[in-house]
Coordinates of C-alpha atoms (C1' of nucleotides) in Angstrom, one line a residue:
Chain R
M3 CA 9.5 19.8 37.8
K4 CA 7.8 17.5 35.4
R5 CA 4.9 19.1 33.5
Y6 CA 3.2 15.8 32.8
P7 CA 3.4 14.4 36.3
D8 CA 0.9 11.5 35.9
A9 CA 2.3 10.0 32.7
I10 CA 4.6 7.1 32.7
R11 CA 8.0 7.0 31.0
I12 CA 9.1 3.9 29.3
L13 CA 12.0 2.4 27.4
V14 CA 12.1 2.9 23.6
A15 CA 13.9 0.3 21.6
I16 CA 14.6 0.3 17.9
D17 CA 14.5 -3.0 15.9
C18 CA 15.6 -3.4 12.3
I19 CA 14.5 -5.9 9.8
I20 CA 17.3 -6.1 7.3
M21 CA 16.6 -7.8 4.0
G22 CA 18.9 -8.8 1.2
F23 CA 18.7 -10.9 -2.0
D24 CA 21.3 -13.5 -2.9
G25 CA 20.0 -14.1 -6.4
T26 CA 17.6 -16.8 -5.5
A27 CA 15.9 -16.0 -2.1
I28 CA 15.1 -13.1 0.1
K29 CA 17.3 -13.2 3.2
L30 CA 17.2 -11.7 6.6
L31 CA 20.1 -10.4 8.6
L32 CA 19.7 -11.9 12.1
I33 CA 22.0 -12.0 15.1
K34 CA 22.7 -14.8 17.5
R35 CA 22.8 -12.9 20.8
N36 CA 26.0 -13.1 22.8
F37 CA 24.5 -10.9 25.5
E38 CA 21.6 -11.0 28.0
P39 CA 18.7 -11.3 28.0
E40 CA 18.0 -14.3 25.7
K41 CA 21.7 -14.9 25.2
G42 CA 22.2 -17.6 22.5
N43 CA 18.9 -17.0 20.8
W44 CA 18.2 -15.4 17.5
S45 CA 16.9 -11.9 17.2
L46 CA 16.6 -8.8 15.0
M47 CA 19.3 -6.2 15.3
G48 CA 18.3 -3.5 17.7
G49 CA 19.1 -1.2 20.5
F50 CA 17.8 1.5 22.7
L51 CA 17.0 5.0 21.5
H52 CA 19.6 7.5 22.7
Q53 CA 19.0 10.7 24.6
N54 CA 19.5 13.2 21.8
E55 CA 18.6 11.1 18.8
D56 CA 15.6 11.1 16.5
L57 CA 14.1 7.7 15.7
E58 CA 15.4 7.6 12.2
A59 CA 18.9 8.5 13.4
G60 CA 18.7 5.7 15.9
A61 CA 17.8 3.2 13.1
E62 CA 20.7 4.5 11.0
R63 CA 23.1 4.2 13.8
I64 CA 22.1 0.6 14.5
L65 CA 22.3 -0.3 10.8
F66 CA 25.7 1.3 10.4
D67 CA 26.9 -0.4 13.5
L68 CA 26.0 -3.8 12.1
T69 CA 26.7 -3.5 8.4
G70 CA 29.2 -0.6 8.1
L71 CA 26.8 0.9 5.5
N72 CA 25.3 4.4 5.3
N73 CA 22.6 5.7 3.0
I74 CA 20.7 2.5 2.9
F75 CA 17.0 2.3 2.3
V76 CA 15.2 2.4 5.6
E77 CA 11.6 3.1 6.6
H78 CA 9.6 3.0 9.8
I79 CA 6.9 0.3 9.4
T80 CA 5.3 -0.3 12.8
T81 CA 5.6 0.0 16.5
A82 CA 5.2 -2.8 18.9
G83 CA 4.0 -2.0 22.4
K84 CA 2.4 -5.0 24.1
I85 CA 2.7 -4.7 27.8
D86 CA 4.9 -7.8 28.3
R87 CA 6.7 -8.0 25.1
D88 CA 10.0 -7.5 26.9
P89 CA 10.0 -9.6 30.1
V90 CA 12.7 -7.5 31.8
E91 CA 10.9 -4.1 31.7
R92 CA 8.2 -2.5 29.7
T93 CA 9.6 -1.4 26.4
I94 CA 8.0 -0.2 23.2
S95 CA 9.9 -1.1 20.0
V96 CA 9.9 1.2 17.0
V97 CA 10.5 -1.1 14.0
F98 CA 12.4 -0.2 10.9
F99 CA 12.6 -2.0 7.6
A100 CA 15.9 -1.8 5.6
L101 CA 16.9 -3.1 2.2
I102 CA 20.5 -3.6 1.4
N103 CA 22.6 -5.0 -1.5
I104 CA 23.9 -8.2 0.1
N105 CA 27.3 -7.8 -1.6
N106 CA 28.1 -4.5 0.1
Q107 CA 28.2 -5.8 3.6
D108 CA 31.2 -5.5 5.9
Q109 CA 31.9 -9.1 6.9
E110 CA 34.0 -8.1 9.9
A111 CA 31.2 -6.0 11.4
L112 CA 28.8 -8.9 10.8
N113 CA 31.1 -11.4 12.6
A114 CA 31.6 -9.0 15.5
H115 CA 27.8 -9.0 16.1
N116 CA 27.4 -12.7 15.5
A117 CA 25.2 -11.9 12.6
Q118 CA 24.1 -14.2 9.7
W119 CA 22.1 -14.0 6.5
L120 CA 19.3 -16.6 6.7
S121 CA 16.6 -17.2 4.2
L122 CA 12.9 -17.1 5.2
E123 CA 12.8 -20.8 5.2
E124 CA 15.8 -21.2 7.4
K125 CA 14.7 -18.5 9.8
P126 CA 14.8 -19.8 13.4
E127 CA 12.3 -18.7 16.0
L128 CA 13.2 -15.2 17.2
I129 CA 13.0 -13.7 20.6
F130 CA 10.2 -11.6 22.0
D131 CA 7.8 -10.5 19.3
H132 CA 10.4 -10.3 16.6
D133 CA 8.7 -13.0 14.5
E134 CA 5.6 -10.8 14.2
M135 CA 7.8 -8.0 13.1
V136 CA 9.3 -10.1 10.4
T137 CA 5.8 -11.1 9.2
K138 CA 4.8 -7.5 9.0
A139 CA 7.9 -6.6 7.1
I140 CA 7.3 -9.3 4.5
E141 CA 3.8 -8.0 4.0
Y142 CA 5.1 -4.5 3.7
L143 CA 7.6 -5.5 1.1
R144 CA 4.9 -7.2 -0.9
Y145 CA 2.7 -4.1 -0.8
K146 CA 5.4 -1.6 -1.5
A147 CA 7.2 -3.5 -4.2
A148 CA 4.0 -4.0 -6.1
L149 CA 3.4 -0.3 -6.1
H150 CA 6.8 1.3 -6.4
P151 CA 10.1 0.6 -7.9
L152 CA 11.7 -0.6 -4.7
G153 CA 13.3 -3.9 -5.6
F154 CA 16.4 -2.1 -7.1
E155 CA 17.6 -1.5 -3.5
L156 CA 18.3 -5.2 -3.2
L157 CA 20.3 -5.5 -6.5
P158 CA 23.7 -4.3 -7.5
E159 CA 23.9 -1.0 -9.4
K160 CA 24.0 -2.9 -12.7
F161 CA 21.7 -5.8 -13.0
T162 CA 20.0 -7.9 -15.7
I163 CA 16.3 -8.3 -16.3
P164 CA 16.4 -12.0 -15.5
Q165 CA 17.9 -11.1 -12.1
L166 CA 15.2 -8.6 -11.5
Q167 CA 12.6 -11.2 -12.4
K168 CA 14.1 -13.7 -10.0
L169 CA 13.8 -11.0 -7.3
Y170 CA 10.1 -10.5 -8.0
E171 CA 9.5 -14.2 -8.1
A172 CA 11.2 -14.5 -4.6
I173 CA 9.2 -11.6 -3.2
Y174 CA 5.9 -13.0 -4.3
D175 CA 6.7 -16.6 -4.3
M176 CA 5.4 -17.1 -7.8
K177 CA 6.6 -17.8 -11.3
L178 CA 6.4 -15.0 -13.8
D179 CA 6.4 -15.2 -17.6
R180 CA 9.8 -14.1 -18.9
R181 CA 8.6 -12.3 -22.0
N182 CA 5.7 -10.4 -20.4
F183 CA 7.9 -9.4 -17.5
S184 CA 10.6 -8.0 -19.7
R185 CA 8.1 -6.0 -21.8
K186 CA 6.4 -4.7 -18.8
I187 CA 9.5 -3.6 -17.0
L188 CA 11.0 -2.0 -20.0
S189 CA 7.8 -0.1 -20.7
T190 CA 8.2 1.8 -17.5
G191 CA 11.1 3.6 -18.9
L192 CA 13.0 3.2 -15.7
L193 CA 15.8 1.1 -17.0
V194 CA 18.8 2.2 -19.0
D195 CA 20.8 -0.2 -21.1
T196 CA 24.4 0.1 -20.0
G197 CA 25.6 -1.5 -23.2
E198 CA 27.5 -4.1 -21.0
K199 CA 26.7 -7.8 -20.7
Y200 CA 26.6 -9.9 -17.6
E201 CA 29.8 -11.9 -18.0
Q202 CA 29.0 -14.5 -15.4
S203 CA 26.1 -15.8 -17.4
A204 CA 26.7 -19.5 -18.2
T205 CA 25.0 -19.3 -21.5
K206 CA 23.9 -16.2 -23.5
K207 CA 25.1 -13.1 -21.7
A208 CA 22.3 -11.0 -20.5
T209 CA 22.2 -7.2 -20.9
L210 CA 23.1 -5.1 -17.9
Y211 CA 20.7 -2.3 -17.0
Q212 CA 20.8 0.4 -14.4
L213 CA 18.1 2.6 -12.9
N214 CA 17.4 5.8 -14.7
Q215 CA 17.8 8.1 -11.7
D216 CA 16.2 11.0 -13.4
R217 CA 13.0 9.2 -14.0
Y218 CA 13.0 7.3 -10.8
K219 CA 11.3 10.1 -8.8
D220 CA 8.8 10.9 -11.6
K221 CA 8.0 7.2 -12.0
F222 CA 7.6 6.4 -8.4
F223 CA 4.1 5.2 -9.3
A224 CA 5.2 3.3 -12.4
F225 CA 4.7 0.0 -10.8
W226 CA 1.3 0.8 -9.5
H227 CA -0.3 -2.0 -11.5
F228 CA 2.7 -4.2 -11.5
M229 CA 1.9 -7.4 -9.7
P230 CA -1.4 -9.2 -9.9
H231 CA -2.2 -9.9 -6.3
P232 CA 0.7 -9.5 -3.8
G233 CA -0.1 -10.5 -0.3
I234 CA -2.1 -13.5 -1.3
D235 CA -0.4 -16.8 -0.8
Chain P
M11 CA 17.3 -2.8 40.1
K12 CA 16.9 -1.8 36.5
R13 CA 18.3 -4.4 34.0
Y14 CA 18.8 -1.8 31.3
P15 CA 20.5 0.9 33.4
D16 CA 21.9 3.0 30.6
A17 CA 18.8 3.4 28.5
I18 CA 16.5 6.4 28.7
R19 CA 12.8 6.2 29.5
I20 CA 10.5 8.7 27.8
L21 CA 6.9 9.7 27.5
V22 CA 4.7 7.8 25.1
A23 CA 1.7 9.7 23.7
I24 CA -1.1 8.3 21.5
D25 CA -2.6 10.6 18.8
C26 CA -5.6 9.8 16.7
I27 CA -6.5 11.0 13.3
I28 CA -10.2 10.5 13.1
M29 CA -11.8 10.8 9.7
G30 CA -15.4 10.9 8.7
F31 CA -17.4 11.6 5.5
D32 CA -20.4 14.0 5.4
G33 CA -21.6 13.0 1.9
T34 CA -19.4 15.6 0.2
A35 CA -16.1 16.0 1.8
I36 CA -13.7 14.0 4.1
K37 CA -13.7 15.6 7.5
L38 CA -11.3 15.5 10.5
L39 CA -12.4 15.4 14.1
L40 CA -10.2 18.0 15.8
I41 CA -10.2 19.5 19.3
K42 CA -9.7 23.0 20.3
R43 CA -7.6 22.6 23.5
N44 CA -9.0 23.9 26.7
F45 CA -5.9 22.8 28.6
E46 CA -2.2 23.4 28.6
P47 CA 0.1 23.3 26.8
E48 CA -1.1 25.1 23.6
K49 CA -4.4 25.9 25.2
G50 CA -6.8 27.5 22.6
N51 CA -5.1 25.9 19.7
W52 CA -6.2 23.0 17.5
S53 CA -4.9 19.5 17.8
L54 CA -5.6 15.9 17.2
M55 CA -7.2 14.0 20.0
G56 CA -4.6 12.2 22.1
G57 CA -3.3 11.2 25.5
F58 CA -0.6 9.4 27.2
L59 CA -0.2 5.7 27.3
H60 CA -1.2 4.1 30.6
Q61 CA 0.8 1.8 32.8
N62 CA -1.0 -1.5 32.0
E63 CA -2.3 -0.7 28.6
D64 CA -1.3 -1.9 25.1
L65 CA -0.9 0.7 22.4
E66 CA -4.1 -0.4 20.6
A67 CA -6.0 -0.4 23.8
G68 CA -4.8 3.1 24.5
A69 CA -6.0 4.2 21.1
E70 CA -9.4 2.6 21.6
R71 CA -9.7 4.3 25.1
I72 CA -9.0 7.7 23.6
L73 CA -11.4 7.1 20.7
F74 CA -14.2 6.0 23.0
D75 CA -13.5 8.9 25.3
L76 CA -14.1 11.3 22.5
T77 CA -16.8 9.7 20.4
G78 CA -18.6 7.3 22.7
L79 CA -18.0 4.6 20.1
N80 CA -16.5 1.2 20.3
N81 CA -15.5 -1.2 17.6
I82 CA -14.4 1.4 15.2
F83 CA -11.9 0.9 12.5
V84 CA -8.5 1.9 13.8
E85 CA -4.9 1.2 12.6
H86 CA -1.5 2.2 13.7
I87 CA 0.1 4.2 10.9
T88 CA 3.3 5.8 12.1
T89 CA 5.3 6.9 15.1
A90 CA 6.7 10.4 15.6
G91 CA 9.8 10.8 17.6
K92 CA 11.6 14.0 16.8
I93 CA 13.6 15.2 19.8
D94 CA 11.8 18.5 20.2
R95 CA 8.4 17.6 18.9
D96 CA 6.9 18.3 22.3
P97 CA 8.5 21.4 23.8
V98 CA 7.7 20.4 27.4
E99 CA 9.4 17.1 27.6
R100 CA 10.6 14.5 25.1
T101 CA 7.7 12.5 24.0
I102 CA 7.2 10.0 21.2
S103 CA 3.8 9.8 19.7
V104 CA 2.3 6.6 18.4
V105 CA -0.2 7.6 15.7
F106 CA -3.5 5.9 15.0
F107 CA -5.8 6.3 12.1
A108 CA -9.6 5.9 12.7
L109 CA -12.5 5.9 10.3
I110 CA -16.0 6.5 11.7
N111 CA -19.4 6.9 10.4
I112 CA -20.0 10.5 11.1
N113 CA -23.7 10.0 12.0
N114 CA -22.9 7.7 14.9
Q115 CA -21.1 10.2 17.0
D116 CA -22.1 11.2 20.5
Q117 CA -22.6 15.0 20.3
E118 CA -22.3 15.5 24.1
A119 CA -18.9 13.8 24.3
L120 CA -17.8 15.9 21.4
N121 CA -18.9 19.1 23.1
A122 CA -17.2 18.0 26.3
H123 CA -13.9 17.8 24.5
N124 CA -14.4 21.0 22.5
A125 CA -14.2 18.8 19.4
Q126 CA -15.4 19.7 15.9
W127 CA -15.6 18.1 12.4
L128 CA -13.6 20.2 9.9
S129 CA -13.0 19.5 6.3
L130 CA -9.5 19.3 5.0
E131 CA -9.8 22.8 3.5
E132 CA -11.1 24.3 6.7
K133 CA -8.3 22.6 8.8
P134 CA -6.5 25.2 10.9
E135 CA -2.8 24.8 11.7
L136 CA -2.4 22.2 14.3
I137 CA 0.0 22.0 17.3
F138 CA 3.3 20.2 17.4
D139 CA 3.8 17.9 14.4
H140 CA 0.1 17.1 14.1
D141 CA -0.1 18.6 10.6
E142 CA 2.5 16.1 9.4
M143 CA 0.5 13.3 11.0
V144 CA -2.6 14.4 9.1
T145 CA -0.6 14.5 5.8
K146 CA 0.5 10.9 6.4
A147 CA -3.0 9.8 7.3
I148 CA -4.4 11.2 4.0
E149 CA -1.7 9.5 2.1
Y150 CA -2.4 6.3 3.9
L151 CA -6.1 6.5 3.2
R152 CA -5.4 7.0 -0.5
Y153 CA -3.2 3.9 -0.6
K154 CA -5.3 1.7 1.4
A155 CA -8.7 2.6 -0.1
A156 CA -7.2 2.0 -3.6
L157 CA -6.2 -1.5 -2.6
H158 CA -8.9 -2.6 -0.2
P159 CA -12.6 -2.2 0.5
L160 CA -12.1 0.3 3.2
G161 CA -14.4 3.2 2.3
F162 CA -17.4 1.4 3.7
E163 CA -16.2 2.3 7.2
L164 CA -17.1 5.9 6.5
L165 CA -20.6 5.2 5.3
P166 CA -23.8 4.1 7.0
E167 CA -24.6 0.4 6.9
K168 CA -26.9 0.9 4.0
F169 CA -25.7 3.2 1.3
T170 CA -26.2 3.9 -2.4
I171 CA -23.7 3.6 -5.2
P172 CA -23.7 7.3 -5.9
Q173 CA -22.9 7.9 -2.2
L174 CA -20.0 5.5 -2.5
Q175 CA -18.8 7.3 -5.6
K176 CA -18.9 10.7 -4.0
L177 CA -16.7 9.2 -1.2
Y178 CA -14.1 8.0 -3.7
E179 CA -14.2 11.3 -5.5
A180 CA -13.5 13.0 -2.2
I181 CA -10.7 10.7 -1.2
Y182 CA -8.9 11.1 -4.5
D183 CA -10.1 14.6 -5.3
M184 CA -11.1 13.5 -8.8
K185 CA -14.3 13.0 -10.8
L186 CA -15.2 9.5 -11.8
D187 CA -17.5 8.3 -14.5
R188 CA -20.8 7.2 -13.0
R189 CA -21.4 4.2 -15.3
N190 CA -17.9 2.8 -15.1
F191 CA -17.8 3.2 -11.4
S192 CA -21.1 1.4 -10.9
R193 CA -20.1 -1.5 -13.1
K194 CA -16.7 -1.9 -11.5
I195 CA -18.0 -1.8 -7.9
L196 CA -20.8 -4.3 -8.6
S197 CA -18.4 -6.6 -10.4
T198 CA -16.5 -7.1 -7.1
G199 CA -19.5 -9.0 -5.7
L200 CA -19.0 -7.1 -2.4
L201 CA -22.4 -5.3 -2.5
V202 CA -25.8 -6.8 -1.8
D203 CA -28.9 -5.1 -3.0
T204 CA -31.1 -4.6 0.1
G205 CA -34.2 -4.2 -2.0
E206 CA -34.7 -0.8 -0.4
K207 CA -34.5 2.6 -1.9
Y208 CA -32.9 5.7 -0.5
E209 CA -36.0 7.8 0.3
Q210 CA -34.1 11.1 0.7
S211 CA -33.2 11.2 -3.0
A212 CA -34.7 14.3 -4.5
T213 CA -35.3 12.6 -7.9
K214 CA -35.1 8.9 -8.8
K215 CA -34.6 7.0 -5.6
A216 CA -31.3 5.1 -5.6
T217 CA -30.9 1.5 -4.6
L218 CA -29.5 0.9 -1.1
Y219 CA -26.8 -1.7 -0.9
Q220 CA -24.9 -3.2 2.0
L221 CA -21.6 -5.0 2.4
N222 CA -21.6 -8.7 1.8
Q223 CA -19.9 -9.5 5.1
D224 CA -19.2 -13.1 4.0
R225 CA -17.3 -12.0 1.0
Y226 CA -15.7 -9.1 2.7
K227 CA -12.7 -11.1 4.0
D228 CA -12.2 -13.1 0.9
K229 CA -12.4 -10.1 -1.3
F230 CA -10.1 -8.0 0.8
F231 CA -8.0 -7.7 -2.4
A232 CA -10.9 -7.1 -4.7
F233 CA -10.0 -3.4 -5.0
W234 CA -6.4 -4.0 -5.8
H235 CA -6.7 -2.5 -9.2
F236 CA -9.4 -0.2 -8.3
M237 CA -8.1 3.3 -8.7
P238 CA -5.8 4.5 -11.5
H239 CA -3.2 6.5 -9.6
P240 CA -4.0 7.4 -6.0
G241 CA -1.5 9.5 -4.3
I242 CA -0.8 11.6 -7.4
D243 CA -2.4 15.0 -7.4
Chain D
dG27 C1' 25.7 -30.2 -32.3
dC28 C1' 23.2 -29.6 -28.3
dA29 C1' 21.5 -27.8 -23.9
dA30 C1' 20.4 -23.8 -21.5
dA31 C1' 19.3 -19.2 -20.9
dA32 C1' 18.3 -14.6 -23.3
dG33 C1' 15.7 -11.9 -26.4
dT34 C1' 11.7 -10.7 -29.7
dG35 C1' 6.9 -11.4 -31.9
dT36 C1' 2.0 -12.6 -32.2
dT37 C1' -2.7 -13.2 -31.1
dA38 C1' -7.0 -13.7 -28.6
dA39 C1' -9.2 -12.4 -24.5
dA40 C1' -10.1 -9.2 -21.0
dG41 C1' -10.6 -4.7 -19.2
dC42 C1' -11.1 0.1 -19.6
dT43 C1' -12.8 4.6 -21.5
dA44 C1' -16.0 7.3 -23.4
dC45 C1' -19.8 7.8 -24.8
dA46 C1' -25.8 7.6 -25.6
dC47 C1' -29.9 6.4 -24.0
dC48 C1' -33.8 5.4 -20.9
dC49 C1' -36.1 5.6 -16.2
dA50 C1' -38.1 7.5 -12.0
dT51 C1' -39.3 11.5 -9.2
dG52 C1' -40.6 16.3 -7.6
dT53 C1' -41.9 20.7 -9.1
Chain T
dA7 C1' -43.4 18.7 -19.3
dC8 C1' -39.1 19.3 -17.8
dA9 C1' -35.1 19.2 -14.9
dT10 C1' -32.4 16.2 -12.1
dG11 C1' -30.1 12.4 -10.9
dG12 C1' -30.2 7.0 -11.2
dG13 C1' -29.5 2.8 -14.0
dT14 C1' -28.0 0.1 -18.2
dG15 C1' -25.7 -0.8 -22.8
dT16 C1' -22.1 -0.6 -26.3
dA17 C1' -18.2 0.3 -29.5
dG18 C1' -13.3 1.1 -29.8
dC19 C1' -9.2 1.1 -27.7
dT20 C1' -5.5 -0.6 -24.6
dT21 C1' -3.6 -3.9 -21.8
dT22 C1' -2.7 -8.5 -20.5
dA23 C1' -1.8 -13.5 -20.8
dA24 C1' -0.3 -17.3 -23.2
dC25 C1' 1.8 -18.8 -26.4
dA26 C1' 6.4 -20.1 -30.4
dC27 C1' 10.4 -19.0 -32.4
dT28 C1' 15.3 -17.3 -32.8
dT29 C1' 19.9 -16.1 -30.8
dT30 C1' 24.0 -16.6 -28.1
dT31 C1' 27.1 -19.2 -25.4
dG32 C1' 29.8 -23.2 -23.1
dC33 C1' 30.7 -27.9 -23.4

DNA sequence: GCAAAAGTGTTAAAGCTACACCCATGT
DNA sequence: ACATGGGTGTAGCTTTAACACTTTTGC
């Protein structure tokens, strides 16, 4: 019956690297597995591809399952296929990269999956080849955020320029000059002054901005020259 | 026996987008299929993943099979997994992107596979979702070549600056200023004057350069600010 | 009043663009 | 000698980096 009789058929997993920003550091959403294999160890959130499901749809299902969120930023970044990467049975893993606003999460769903936000420094060793996937995701973030206005996915709808700066400083692990940053970011025309102030500021209250959604698409390349040398440590 | 009894197992294909440069235009190496399905139509070179084979190794096998070349530049760029992308049976395709020096090819191997170099303008419609893959590959090339010294993979070992400029002009479909290009490229310190001249020049013979292999790794980010706005047409 | 963080201005250096000019080669 | 393409120089503009100063707020 099969038209490709000689070819092998193998398991297809989907793994998701989910990143958030807590105001200071980039965090990963990881799960402490309460199921076999590798029960008790840390891993990325993942699952197997379903019968009548596109890859993207599978990623969205898994992300919704864990976070209770829809419409989150998600992109396919790589595919891992080493022969022995899953010791149980050969499995290739299609890896997705998701950015979410850490405040929007559904804490109950997270608890149900034994999930936790951990900063990159706190990150324990992960199962299988999941550490490599995380490394790729960080690299990807550094590339992409240097070229495109992507960081906003990690912030609340309304945010201040100092918050945005802290985010970039976390992504690239470098200090940026406050004044030059502000000028550069405003010159893109991507931010709109909401007229509101960030009330939680301890001192002078910073202006809250939001994304200019109209210009967002046109200005997708506005950040092209944004960072000096992302990817170099 | 199976530890993941509920999960489905599906076919894994590998498809390769192979690009070359003939001195004027970027070309794709495509095959006119002399086998089913879609016999007689144009497609990318591809095949199924083997039992004890990593994905990268599969791509290298397929590339060697078609071109007779080893050690060519190849990177995984995306994975296609739409449910009906292969009408015969569900198949996900792991897509690789390869750059080769068009002069090094093995013409007999090419003929055996019914393969031909076609420029992007000449490109016929391809089977399945192969056109989408090509679109992604071109986008990828434009990103990557703007950020990293990648174009050299498409040129002979010794090349002239005007040749390199024509390559960039082909990639980004734009004219560049000869004098500014030359200054910029030389300032990276990546090129070494071989002392030789390109004898085929019709007029003044251009200097032949080659890559400074030592600096190549250090200067992987030398092109970071190289192109103004790749990806925009 | 003072500490801490936000917001604005300035200036020198660097980089980029748009040019003009000269050189080498084949016809 | 002249047409063609290669190689180098430069002036003016724009962008960037590195700064100092003022404003707002809580204690």
